[in-house]
Amino acid sequence: MAYLSTLSDLDPQLINLDSEQVYVPKVLFENEDFKGLNHKGILVYSFLLN
């Protein structure tokens, strides 16, 4: 699975995100391992990665 390796891998538009918003990397939604999960399942998994 490809993970973000540096901060430069993030979309520059994310710099202006509200601190209350949560960013889930696009690679999690596109990865074949997560095709069976809905968006809530992917969000929970992203919290576990942190």
PDB file of C-alpha atoms in Angstrom:
ATOM      1  CA  MET A   1       0.000   0.000   0.000  1.00  0.00           C
ATOM      2  CA  ALA A   2       1.293   3.448  -0.875  1.00  0.00           C
ATOM      3  CA  TYR A   3       1.333   5.895   2.012  1.00  0.00           C
ATOM      4  CA  LEU A   4       2.138   9.575   1.993  1.00  0.00           C
ATOM      5  CA  SER A   5       5.871   9.853   2.391  1.00  0.00           C
ATOM      6  CA  THR A   6       6.311  13.600   2.838  1.00  0.00           C
ATOM      7  CA  LEU A   7       4.169  16.622   3.527  1.00  0.00           C
ATOM      8  CA  SER A   8       4.701  17.652  -0.088  1.00  0.00           C
ATOM      9  CA  ASP A   9       2.542  14.662  -1.087  1.00  0.00           C
ATOM     10  CA  LEU A  10      -0.476  16.489   0.353  1.00  0.00           C
ATOM     11  CA  ASP A  11      -2.697  18.616  -1.838  1.00  0.00           C
ATOM     12  CA  PRO A  12      -1.670  22.302  -1.438  1.00  0.00           C
ATOM     13  CA  GLN A  13      -5.345  23.241  -0.994  1.00  0.00           C
ATOM     14  CA  LEU A  14      -5.304  21.418   2.343  1.00  0.00           C
ATOM     15  CA  ILE A  15      -3.213  24.177   3.891  1.00  0.00           C
ATOM     16  CA  ASN A  16      -6.358  26.272   4.274  1.00  0.00           C
ATOM     17  CA  LEU A  17      -8.477  23.552   5.901  1.00  0.00           C
ATOM     18  CA  ASP A  18     -10.396  24.340   9.041  1.00  0.00           C
ATOM     19  CA  SER A  19      -8.857  22.687  12.099  1.00  0.00           C
ATOM     20  CA  GLU A  20     -12.187  20.908  12.729  1.00  0.00           C
ATOM     21  CA  GLN A  21     -12.013  19.112   9.376  1.00  0.00           C
ATOM     22  CA  VAL A  22     -10.470  15.682   8.950  1.00  0.00           C
ATOM     23  CA  TYR A  23      -8.338  14.828   5.934  1.00  0.00           C
ATOM     24  CA  VAL A  24      -8.446  11.233   4.715  1.00  0.00           C
ATOM     25  CA  PRO A  25      -5.773  10.511   2.092  1.00  0.00           C
ATOM     26  CA  LYS A  26      -7.195   9.774  -1.344  1.00  0.00           C
ATOM     27  CA  VAL A  27      -4.980   6.687  -1.609  1.00  0.00           C
ATOM     28  CA  LEU A  28      -7.107   5.003   1.063  1.00  0.00           C
ATOM     29  CA  PHE A  29     -10.243   5.418  -1.042  1.00  0.00           C
ATOM     30  CA  GLU A  30      -8.510   4.214  -4.207  1.00  0.00           C
ATOM     31  CA  ASN A  31      -6.745   1.212  -2.671  1.00  0.00           C
ATOM     32  CA  GLU A  32      -8.095  -2.215  -3.642  1.00  0.00           C
ATOM     33  CA  ASP A  33      -7.845  -3.405  -0.015  1.00  0.00           C
ATOM     34  CA  PHE A  34     -10.571  -0.943   1.001  1.00  0.00           C
ATOM     35  CA  LYS A  35     -13.027  -1.389  -1.886  1.00  0.00           C
ATOM     36  CA  GLY A  36     -15.480  -3.202   0.426  1.00  0.00           C
ATOM     37  CA  LEU A  37     -15.454  -0.471   3.074  1.00  0.00           C
ATOM     38  CA  ASN A  38     -17.743   2.530   3.134  1.00  0.00           C
ATOM     39  CA  HIS A  39     -16.420   6.024   3.848  1.00  0.00           C
ATOM     40  CA  LYS A  40     -16.984   5.639   7.607  1.00  0.00           C
ATOM     41  CA  GLY A  41     -14.911   2.461   7.709  1.00  0.00           C
ATOM     42  CA  ILE A  42     -12.074   4.145   5.837  1.00  0.00           C
ATOM     43  CA  LEU A  43     -12.253   7.115   8.211  1.00  0.00           C
ATOM     44  CA  VAL A  44     -11.977   4.818  11.249  1.00  0.00           C
ATOM     45  CA  TYR A  45      -9.022   3.023   9.656  1.00  0.00           C
ATOM     46  CA  SER A  46      -7.280   6.350   9.003  1.00  0.00           C
ATOM     47  CA  PHE A  47      -7.655   7.229  12.705  1.00  0.00           C
ATOM     48  CA  LEU A  48      -6.064   3.890  13.601  1.00  0.00           C
ATOM     49  CA  LEU A  49      -3.094   4.738  11.366  1.00  0.00           C
ATOM     50  CA  ASN A  50      -2.489   7.860  13.412  1.00  0.00           C
TER      51      ASN A  50
END
